[in-house]
Short mmCIF file of C-alpha atoms in Angstrom, two decimals:
data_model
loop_
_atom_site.label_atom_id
_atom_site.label_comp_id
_atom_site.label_asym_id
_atom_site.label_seq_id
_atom_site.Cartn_x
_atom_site.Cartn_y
_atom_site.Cartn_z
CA UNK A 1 11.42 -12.64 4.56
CA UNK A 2 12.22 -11.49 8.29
CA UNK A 3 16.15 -11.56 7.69
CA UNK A 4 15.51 -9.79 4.55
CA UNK A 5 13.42 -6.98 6.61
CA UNK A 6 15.90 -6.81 8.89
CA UNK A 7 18.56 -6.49 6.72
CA UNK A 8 16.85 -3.28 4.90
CA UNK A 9 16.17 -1.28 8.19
CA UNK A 10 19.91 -1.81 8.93
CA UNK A 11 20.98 -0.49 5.54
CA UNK A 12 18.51 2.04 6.07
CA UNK A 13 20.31 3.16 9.21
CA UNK A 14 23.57 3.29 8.56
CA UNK A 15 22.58 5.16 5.19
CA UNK A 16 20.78 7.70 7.23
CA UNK A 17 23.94 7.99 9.54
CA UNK A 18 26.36 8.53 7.30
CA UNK A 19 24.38 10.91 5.49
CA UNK A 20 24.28 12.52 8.14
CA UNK A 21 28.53 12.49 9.26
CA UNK A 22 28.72 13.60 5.38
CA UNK A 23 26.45 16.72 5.76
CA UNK A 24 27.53 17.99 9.13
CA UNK A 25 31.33 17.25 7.54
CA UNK A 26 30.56 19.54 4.79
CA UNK A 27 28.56 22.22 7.24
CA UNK A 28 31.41 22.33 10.10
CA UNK A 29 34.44 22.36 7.20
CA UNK A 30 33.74 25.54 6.92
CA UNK A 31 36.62 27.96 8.53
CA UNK A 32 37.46 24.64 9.50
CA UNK A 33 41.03 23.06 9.54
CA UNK A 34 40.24 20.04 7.08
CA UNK A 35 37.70 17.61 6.52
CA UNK A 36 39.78 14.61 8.37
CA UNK A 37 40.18 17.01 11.32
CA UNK A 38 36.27 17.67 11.43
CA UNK A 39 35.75 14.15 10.60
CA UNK A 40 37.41 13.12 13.44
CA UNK A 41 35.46 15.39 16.07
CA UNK A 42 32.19 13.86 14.42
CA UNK A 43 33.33 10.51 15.36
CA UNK A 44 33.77 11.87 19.00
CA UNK A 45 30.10 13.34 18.87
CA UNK A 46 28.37 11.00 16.52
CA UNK A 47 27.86 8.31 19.67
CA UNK A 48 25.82 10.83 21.60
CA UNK A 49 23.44 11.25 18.89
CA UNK A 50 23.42 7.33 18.05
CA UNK A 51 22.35 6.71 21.86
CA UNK A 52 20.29 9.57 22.31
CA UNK A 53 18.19 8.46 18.75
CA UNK A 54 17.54 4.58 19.90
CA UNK A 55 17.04 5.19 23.32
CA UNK A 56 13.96 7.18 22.10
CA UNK A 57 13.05 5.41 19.38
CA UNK A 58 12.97 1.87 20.40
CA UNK A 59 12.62 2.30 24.61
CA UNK A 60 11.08 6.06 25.32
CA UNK A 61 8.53 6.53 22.81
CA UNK A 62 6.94 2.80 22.25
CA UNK A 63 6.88 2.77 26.31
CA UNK A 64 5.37 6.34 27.01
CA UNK A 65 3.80 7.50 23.72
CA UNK A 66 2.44 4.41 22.50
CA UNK A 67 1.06 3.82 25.83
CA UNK A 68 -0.16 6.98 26.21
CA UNK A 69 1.63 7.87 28.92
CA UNK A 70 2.10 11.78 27.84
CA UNK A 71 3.10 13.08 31.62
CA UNK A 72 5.74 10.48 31.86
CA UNK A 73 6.70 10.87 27.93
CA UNK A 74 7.36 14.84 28.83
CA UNK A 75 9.44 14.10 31.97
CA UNK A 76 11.56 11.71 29.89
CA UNK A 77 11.72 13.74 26.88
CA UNK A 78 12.96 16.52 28.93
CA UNK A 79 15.79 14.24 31.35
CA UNK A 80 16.87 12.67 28.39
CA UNK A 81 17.37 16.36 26.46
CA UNK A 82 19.86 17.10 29.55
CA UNK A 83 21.60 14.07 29.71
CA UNK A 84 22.08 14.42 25.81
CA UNK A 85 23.49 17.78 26.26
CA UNK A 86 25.58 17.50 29.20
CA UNK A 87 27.58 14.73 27.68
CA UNK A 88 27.79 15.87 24.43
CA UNK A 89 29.51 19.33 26.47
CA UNK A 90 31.60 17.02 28.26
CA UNK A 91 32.88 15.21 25.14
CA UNK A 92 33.58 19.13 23.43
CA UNK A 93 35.29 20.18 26.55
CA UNK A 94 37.47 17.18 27.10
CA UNK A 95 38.14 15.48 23.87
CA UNK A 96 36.58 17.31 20.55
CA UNK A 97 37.18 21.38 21.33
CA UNK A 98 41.24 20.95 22.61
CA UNK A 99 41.53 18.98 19.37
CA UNK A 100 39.97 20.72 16.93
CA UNK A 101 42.01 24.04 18.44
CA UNK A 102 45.19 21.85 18.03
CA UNK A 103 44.19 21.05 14.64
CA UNK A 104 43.67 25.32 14.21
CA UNK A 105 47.27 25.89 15.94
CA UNK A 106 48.71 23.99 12.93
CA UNK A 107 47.75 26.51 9.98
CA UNK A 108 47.68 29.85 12.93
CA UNK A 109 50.40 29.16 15.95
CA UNK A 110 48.65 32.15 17.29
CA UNK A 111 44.80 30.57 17.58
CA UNK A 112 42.94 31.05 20.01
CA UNK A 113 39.00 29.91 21.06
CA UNK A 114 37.57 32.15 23.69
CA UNK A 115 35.01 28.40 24.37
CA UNK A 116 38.21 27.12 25.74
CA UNK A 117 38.91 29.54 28.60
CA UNK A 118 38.80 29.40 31.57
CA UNK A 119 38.26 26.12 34.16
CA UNK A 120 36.89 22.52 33.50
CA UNK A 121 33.67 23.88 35.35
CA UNK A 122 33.76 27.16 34.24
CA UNK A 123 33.24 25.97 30.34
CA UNK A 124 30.66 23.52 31.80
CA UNK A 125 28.72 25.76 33.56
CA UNK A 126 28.54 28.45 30.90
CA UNK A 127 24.84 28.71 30.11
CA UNK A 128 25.67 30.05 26.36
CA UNK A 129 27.87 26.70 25.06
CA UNK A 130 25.56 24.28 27.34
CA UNK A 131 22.57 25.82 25.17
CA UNK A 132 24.88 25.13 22.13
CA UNK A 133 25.15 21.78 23.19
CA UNK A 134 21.50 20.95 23.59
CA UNK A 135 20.65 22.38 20.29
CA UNK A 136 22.94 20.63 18.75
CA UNK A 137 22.75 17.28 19.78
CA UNK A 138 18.80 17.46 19.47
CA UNK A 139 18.70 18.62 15.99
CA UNK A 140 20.03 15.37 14.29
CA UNK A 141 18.12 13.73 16.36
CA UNK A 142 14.80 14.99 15.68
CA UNK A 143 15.13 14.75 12.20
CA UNK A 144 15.67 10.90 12.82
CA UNK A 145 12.60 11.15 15.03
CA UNK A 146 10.56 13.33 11.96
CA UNK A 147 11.63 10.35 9.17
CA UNK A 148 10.78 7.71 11.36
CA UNK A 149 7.22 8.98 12.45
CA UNK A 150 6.92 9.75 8.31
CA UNK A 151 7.72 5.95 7.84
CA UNK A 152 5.10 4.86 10.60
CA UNK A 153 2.44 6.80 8.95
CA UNK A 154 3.00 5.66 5.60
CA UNK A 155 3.36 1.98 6.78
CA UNK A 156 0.31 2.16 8.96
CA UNK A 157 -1.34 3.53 5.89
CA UNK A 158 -0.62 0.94 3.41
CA UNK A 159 -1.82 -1.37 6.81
CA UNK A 160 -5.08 0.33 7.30
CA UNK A 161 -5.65 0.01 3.05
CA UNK A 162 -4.43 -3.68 3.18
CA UNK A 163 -7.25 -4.20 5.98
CA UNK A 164 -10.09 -2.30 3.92
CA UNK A 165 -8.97 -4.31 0.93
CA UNK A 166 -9.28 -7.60 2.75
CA UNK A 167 -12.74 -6.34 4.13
CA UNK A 168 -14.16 -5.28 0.84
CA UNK A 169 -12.51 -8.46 -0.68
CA UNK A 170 -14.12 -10.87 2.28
CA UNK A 171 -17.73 -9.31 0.97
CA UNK A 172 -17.53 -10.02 -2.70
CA UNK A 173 -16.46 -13.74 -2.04
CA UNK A 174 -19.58 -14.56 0.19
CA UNK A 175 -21.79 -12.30 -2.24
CA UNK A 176 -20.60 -13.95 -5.43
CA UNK A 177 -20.91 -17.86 -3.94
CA UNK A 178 -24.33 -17.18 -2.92
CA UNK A 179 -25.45 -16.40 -5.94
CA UNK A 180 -23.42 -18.95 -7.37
CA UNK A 181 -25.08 -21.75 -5.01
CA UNK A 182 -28.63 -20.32 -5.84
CA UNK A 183 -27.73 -21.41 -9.81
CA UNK A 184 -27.45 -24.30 -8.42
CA UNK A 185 -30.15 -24.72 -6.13
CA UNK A 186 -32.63 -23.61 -9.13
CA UNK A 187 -31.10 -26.26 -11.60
CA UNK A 188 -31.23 -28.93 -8.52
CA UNK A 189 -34.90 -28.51 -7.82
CA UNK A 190 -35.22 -29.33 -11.58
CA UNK A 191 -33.63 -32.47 -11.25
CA UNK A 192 -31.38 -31.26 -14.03
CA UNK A 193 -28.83 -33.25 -15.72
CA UNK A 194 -26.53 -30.80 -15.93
CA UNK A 195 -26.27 -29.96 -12.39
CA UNK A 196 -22.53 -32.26 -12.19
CA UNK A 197 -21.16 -29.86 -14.78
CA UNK A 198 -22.28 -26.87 -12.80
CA UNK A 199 -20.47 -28.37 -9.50
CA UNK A 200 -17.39 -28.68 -11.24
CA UNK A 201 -17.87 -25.15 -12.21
CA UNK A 202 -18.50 -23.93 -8.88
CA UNK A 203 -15.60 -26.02 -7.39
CA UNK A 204 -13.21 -24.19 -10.09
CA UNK A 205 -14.78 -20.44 -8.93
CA UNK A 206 -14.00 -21.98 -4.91
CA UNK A 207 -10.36 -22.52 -5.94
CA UNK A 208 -9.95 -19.45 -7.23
CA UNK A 209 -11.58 -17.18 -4.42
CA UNK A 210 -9.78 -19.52 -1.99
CA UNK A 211 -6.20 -19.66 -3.03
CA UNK A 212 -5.53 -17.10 -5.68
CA UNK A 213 -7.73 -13.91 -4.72
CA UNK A 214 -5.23 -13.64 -1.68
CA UNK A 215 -3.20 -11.42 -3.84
CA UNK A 216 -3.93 -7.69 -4.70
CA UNK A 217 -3.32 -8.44 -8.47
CA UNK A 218 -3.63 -11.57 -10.64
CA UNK A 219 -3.54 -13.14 -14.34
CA UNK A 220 -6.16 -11.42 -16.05
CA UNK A 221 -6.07 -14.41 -18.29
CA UNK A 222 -7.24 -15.96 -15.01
CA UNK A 223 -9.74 -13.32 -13.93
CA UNK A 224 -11.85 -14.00 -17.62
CA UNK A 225 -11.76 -17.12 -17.50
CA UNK A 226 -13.16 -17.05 -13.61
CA UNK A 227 -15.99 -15.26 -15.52
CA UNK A 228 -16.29 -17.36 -18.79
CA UNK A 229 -16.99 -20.07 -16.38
CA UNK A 230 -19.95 -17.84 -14.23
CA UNK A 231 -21.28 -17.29 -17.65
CA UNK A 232 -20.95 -20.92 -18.53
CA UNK A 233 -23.45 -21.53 -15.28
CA UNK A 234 -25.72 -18.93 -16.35
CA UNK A 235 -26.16 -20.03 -19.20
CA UNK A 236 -26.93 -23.78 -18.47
CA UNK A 237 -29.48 -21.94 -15.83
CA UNK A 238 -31.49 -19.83 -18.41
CA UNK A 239 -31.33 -21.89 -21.65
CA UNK A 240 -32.79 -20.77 -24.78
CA UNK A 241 -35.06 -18.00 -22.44
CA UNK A 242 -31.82 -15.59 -22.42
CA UNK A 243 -29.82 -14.13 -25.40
CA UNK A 244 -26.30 -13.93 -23.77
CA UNK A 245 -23.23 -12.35 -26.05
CA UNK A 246 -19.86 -12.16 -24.69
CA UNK A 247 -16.56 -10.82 -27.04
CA UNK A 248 -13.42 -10.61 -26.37
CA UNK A 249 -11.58 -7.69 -28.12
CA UNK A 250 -7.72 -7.63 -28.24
CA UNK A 251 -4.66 -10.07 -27.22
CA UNK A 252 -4.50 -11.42 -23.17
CA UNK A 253 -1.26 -11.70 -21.97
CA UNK A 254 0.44 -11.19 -18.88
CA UNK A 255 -1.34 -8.25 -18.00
CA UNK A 256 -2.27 -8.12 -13.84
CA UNK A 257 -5.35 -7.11 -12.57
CA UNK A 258 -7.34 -7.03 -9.13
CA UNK A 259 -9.25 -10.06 -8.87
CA UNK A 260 -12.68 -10.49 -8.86
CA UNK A 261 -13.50 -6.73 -10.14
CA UNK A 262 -15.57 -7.20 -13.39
CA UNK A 263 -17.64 -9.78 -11.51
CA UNK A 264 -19.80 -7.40 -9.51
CA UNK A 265 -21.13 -5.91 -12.89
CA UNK A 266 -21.79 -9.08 -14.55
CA UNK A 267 -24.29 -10.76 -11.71
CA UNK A 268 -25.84 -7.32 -11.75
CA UNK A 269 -26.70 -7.77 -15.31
CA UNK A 270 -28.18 -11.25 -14.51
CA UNK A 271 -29.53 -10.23 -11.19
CA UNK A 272 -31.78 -7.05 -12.05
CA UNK A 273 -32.33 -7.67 -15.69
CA UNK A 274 -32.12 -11.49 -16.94
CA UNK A 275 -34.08 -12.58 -13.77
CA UNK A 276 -36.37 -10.57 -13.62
CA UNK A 277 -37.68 -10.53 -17.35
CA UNK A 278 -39.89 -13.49 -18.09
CA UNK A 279 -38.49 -13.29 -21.92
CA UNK A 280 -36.61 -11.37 -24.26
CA UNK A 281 -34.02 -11.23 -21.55
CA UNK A 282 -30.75 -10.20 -23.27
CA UNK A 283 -27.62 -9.01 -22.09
CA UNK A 284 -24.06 -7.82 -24.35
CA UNK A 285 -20.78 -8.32 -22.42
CA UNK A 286 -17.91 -6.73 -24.33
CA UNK A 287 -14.00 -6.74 -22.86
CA UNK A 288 -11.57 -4.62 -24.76
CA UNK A 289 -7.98 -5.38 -23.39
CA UNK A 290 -4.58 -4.12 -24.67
CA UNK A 291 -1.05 -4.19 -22.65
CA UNK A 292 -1.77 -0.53 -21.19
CA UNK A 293 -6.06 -0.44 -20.35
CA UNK A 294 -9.03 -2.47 -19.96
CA UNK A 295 -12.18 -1.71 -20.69
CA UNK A 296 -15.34 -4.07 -19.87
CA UNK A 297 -19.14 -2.98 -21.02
CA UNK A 298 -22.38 -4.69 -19.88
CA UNK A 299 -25.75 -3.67 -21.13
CA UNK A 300 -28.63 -6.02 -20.19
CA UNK A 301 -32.43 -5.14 -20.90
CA UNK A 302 -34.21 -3.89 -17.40
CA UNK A 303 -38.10 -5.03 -16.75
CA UNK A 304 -38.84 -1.99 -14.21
CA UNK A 305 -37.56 1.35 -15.70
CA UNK A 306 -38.15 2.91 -11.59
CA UNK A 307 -34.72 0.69 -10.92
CA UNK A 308 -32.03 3.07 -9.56
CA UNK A 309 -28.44 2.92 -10.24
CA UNK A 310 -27.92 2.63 -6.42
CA UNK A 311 -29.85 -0.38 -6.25
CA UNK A 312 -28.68 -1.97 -9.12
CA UNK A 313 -25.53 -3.31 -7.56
CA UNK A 314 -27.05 -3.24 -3.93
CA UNK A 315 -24.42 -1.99 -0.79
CA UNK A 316 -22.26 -4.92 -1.37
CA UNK A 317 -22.24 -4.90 -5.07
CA UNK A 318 -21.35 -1.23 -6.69
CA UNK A 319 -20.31 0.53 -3.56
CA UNK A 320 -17.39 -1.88 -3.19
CA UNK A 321 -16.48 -2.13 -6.12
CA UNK A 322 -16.42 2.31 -6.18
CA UNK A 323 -14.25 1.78 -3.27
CA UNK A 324 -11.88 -1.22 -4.45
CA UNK A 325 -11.42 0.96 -7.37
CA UNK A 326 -10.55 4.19 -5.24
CA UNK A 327 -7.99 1.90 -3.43
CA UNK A 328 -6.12 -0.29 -6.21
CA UNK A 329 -6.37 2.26 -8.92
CA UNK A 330 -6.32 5.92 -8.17
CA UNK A 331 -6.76 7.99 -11.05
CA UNK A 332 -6.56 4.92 -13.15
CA UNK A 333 -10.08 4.15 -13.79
CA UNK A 334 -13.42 5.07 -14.92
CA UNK A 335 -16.67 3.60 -13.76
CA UNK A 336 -20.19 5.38 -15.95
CA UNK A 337 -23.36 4.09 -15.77
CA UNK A 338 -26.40 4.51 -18.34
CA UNK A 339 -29.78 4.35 -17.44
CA UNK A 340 -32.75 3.99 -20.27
CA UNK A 341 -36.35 2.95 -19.44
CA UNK A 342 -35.72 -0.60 -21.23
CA UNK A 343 -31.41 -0.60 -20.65
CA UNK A 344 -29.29 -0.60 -18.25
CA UNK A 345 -25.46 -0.04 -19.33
CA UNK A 346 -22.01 0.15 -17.09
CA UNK A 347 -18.80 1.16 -18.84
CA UNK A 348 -15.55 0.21 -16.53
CA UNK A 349 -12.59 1.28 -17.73
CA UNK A 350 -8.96 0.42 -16.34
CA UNK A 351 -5.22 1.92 -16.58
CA UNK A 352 -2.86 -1.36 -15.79
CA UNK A 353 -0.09 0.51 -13.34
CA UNK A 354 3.62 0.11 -14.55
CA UNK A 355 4.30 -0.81 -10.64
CA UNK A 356 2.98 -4.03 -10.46
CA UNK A 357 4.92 -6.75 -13.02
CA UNK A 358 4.50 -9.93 -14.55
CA UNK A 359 7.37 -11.18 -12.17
CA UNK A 360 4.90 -10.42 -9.45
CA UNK A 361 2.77 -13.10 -10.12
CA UNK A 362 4.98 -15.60 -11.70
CA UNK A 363 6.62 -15.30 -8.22
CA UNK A 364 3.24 -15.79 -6.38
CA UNK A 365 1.55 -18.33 -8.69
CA UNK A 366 3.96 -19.96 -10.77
CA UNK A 367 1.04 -21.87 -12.97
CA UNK A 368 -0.61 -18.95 -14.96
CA UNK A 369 -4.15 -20.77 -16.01
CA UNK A 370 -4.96 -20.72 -19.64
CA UNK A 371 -8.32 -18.90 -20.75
CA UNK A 372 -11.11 -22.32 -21.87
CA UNK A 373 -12.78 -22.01 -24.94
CA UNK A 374 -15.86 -21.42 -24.24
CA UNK A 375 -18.42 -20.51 -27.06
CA UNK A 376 -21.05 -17.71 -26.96
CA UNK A 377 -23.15 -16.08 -29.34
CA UNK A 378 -21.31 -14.01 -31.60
CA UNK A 379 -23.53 -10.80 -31.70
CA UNK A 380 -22.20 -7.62 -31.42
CA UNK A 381 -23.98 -4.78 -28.80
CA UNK A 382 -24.84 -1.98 -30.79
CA UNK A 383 -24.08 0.16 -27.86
#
């Protein structure tokens, strides 16, 4: 991965540099004797810019600017600008200017360049060309300078988003086992025989939040069945007291989706309405998938109609999940929520992005996890 890295920045480079030959070839032609004559005074230049570029880039401004060292930045900035300019005069004076007039002579016997009178330290000394000289060999330069600060941001960016991911991310895991390990704590303190097959359950929801939730996207395949199994748990924990419904709607492939996104709204349902209603607890979860959206509703009856929306999902719960949304899928989703005194309903609703493929995961996890049967009731929400 670090050769291939490597290997980009230096195709980047030299992509950037001989754009840049091509365009100043094309600019300076002009009146000019011929491209392979103004080719060739490039070539003479182009090293002044090349040296001038990295010895800003990768010793001046990680040494001064990242270090905040702005006095010392200045000072360098402004002996480097000199140094640029003075040689880039001497190469025109000694090398690039008597050649490019020779070149001139060859189509007008007669040429002359008025830049070319006079002594060696007469033409150096001429405030007019040495002001030339500085302008031109900052300008490529700067522009280097302007794409690679662009690049920083932008990488620094997707950094700084990574990092919030892997926050928000490093709540929901904590969030979801504890209420995972209360299940099981309830059904222990019963004594209850099918406390094994709720362990094995949890162990399967630990292996995936511990070694396939690393990546931004995975199986949705995966992702349902992650919740078919939560649901599973539930349902051994409530028994007979709750009317649980659960249908699938459409064909699961190998569409990709963030992990661990539909979860939030599902333990809500169980957490503010199932658990808190002695009976006639009920609660409709209906996923809708096709190869371009998904779209996941949850209604659940609600004991207390003074419940707010806020506190529904708690800090950890729908605020994250507002935010993980935000991050992975801008403009791409939908998140509504309907309140009634005895129902609570949340409608999410997801665009799957063209820029993240199949090959993705295949790559990263090369065993994609079939869905398990898992039988529900067969009721369909009205809502």
């Amino acid at each position: 991965m670090g050769i291939r890295i490597v290997n980009s920045r230096l195709y980047a480079h030299l992509i950037f540099w001989i754009c840049v030959i091509a365009f100043l070839s094309v600019l300076f032609q002009v009146g000019g004797p011929g491209y392979w004559a103004v080719f060739k005074v490039l070539m003479m230049l182009i090293p002044v810019h090349i040296c001038y570029f990295y010895t800003l880039s990768y010793i001046v401004i990680p040494r001064y600017l990242y270090t905040r060292k702005y006095l010392q930045l200045a000072l360098m900035l402004l002996f480097l600008a000199f140094v640029a300019a003075l040689a880039y005069r001497l190469i025109e004076i000694l090398f690039a200017d008597p050649y490019f007039l020779k070149e001139m002579r060859k189509f007008n016997p007669m040429a002359k360049w008025k830049k070319l009178d006079g002594t060696f330290w007469h033409q150096l000394s001429n405030p007019e060309y040495f002001i030339h000289a500085l302008e031109q060999s900052n300008s490529v330069v700067w522009i280097g300078l302007v794409i690679k600060f662009v690049q920083m941001w932008h990488e620094r960016k997707q950094v700084a988003l990574q990092s919030e991911l892997n926050f928000l991310k490093s709540q929901i895991h904590p969030h979801f086992l504890f209420n995972t390990l209360n299940n099981l704590y309830a059904l222990t303190l019963k004594q209850s025989t099918k406390s094994p097959e709720v362990v094995l359950g949890l162990s399967d929801i630990l292996r995936y939040m511990l070694y396939e939730c690393d990546s931004d996207y995975v199986a949705l395949r995966r992702d349902v069945a992650i919740i078919q199994n939560y649901l599973t748990l539930e349902r051994l924990r409530y028994g007979d007291r709750l009317d649980l419904n659960f249908n699938l709607k459409g064909e699961i492939g190998e569409q990709l989706v963030a992990p661990l996104l539909m979860i939030p709204l599902i333990e809500n349902a169980f957490k503010h309405g199932a658990s808190e209603m002695m009976e006639e607890a009920w609660i409709n979860i209906d996923l809708d998938v096709d190869d371009r959206r998904l779209k996941l509703k949850v209604s659940n009856g609600r004991p207390d109609p003074d419940h707010i929306a806020g506190s529904s999902c708690g800090n950890i719960g729908l605020l994250n999940l507002r935010k993980r949304l935000e991050l992975l899928y801008p403009q791409r989703h939908a998140l509504t929520i309907f309140e009634e005194d005895d129902m609570y309903l949340v409608i999410l609703e997801i665009q799957f992005g063209g820029d993240v493929s199949a090959a993705i995961l295949r790559k990263e996890h090369p065993k994609i996890y079939p869905v398990p049967e898992v039988e529900f009731g067969t009721r369909t929400s009205s809502l």
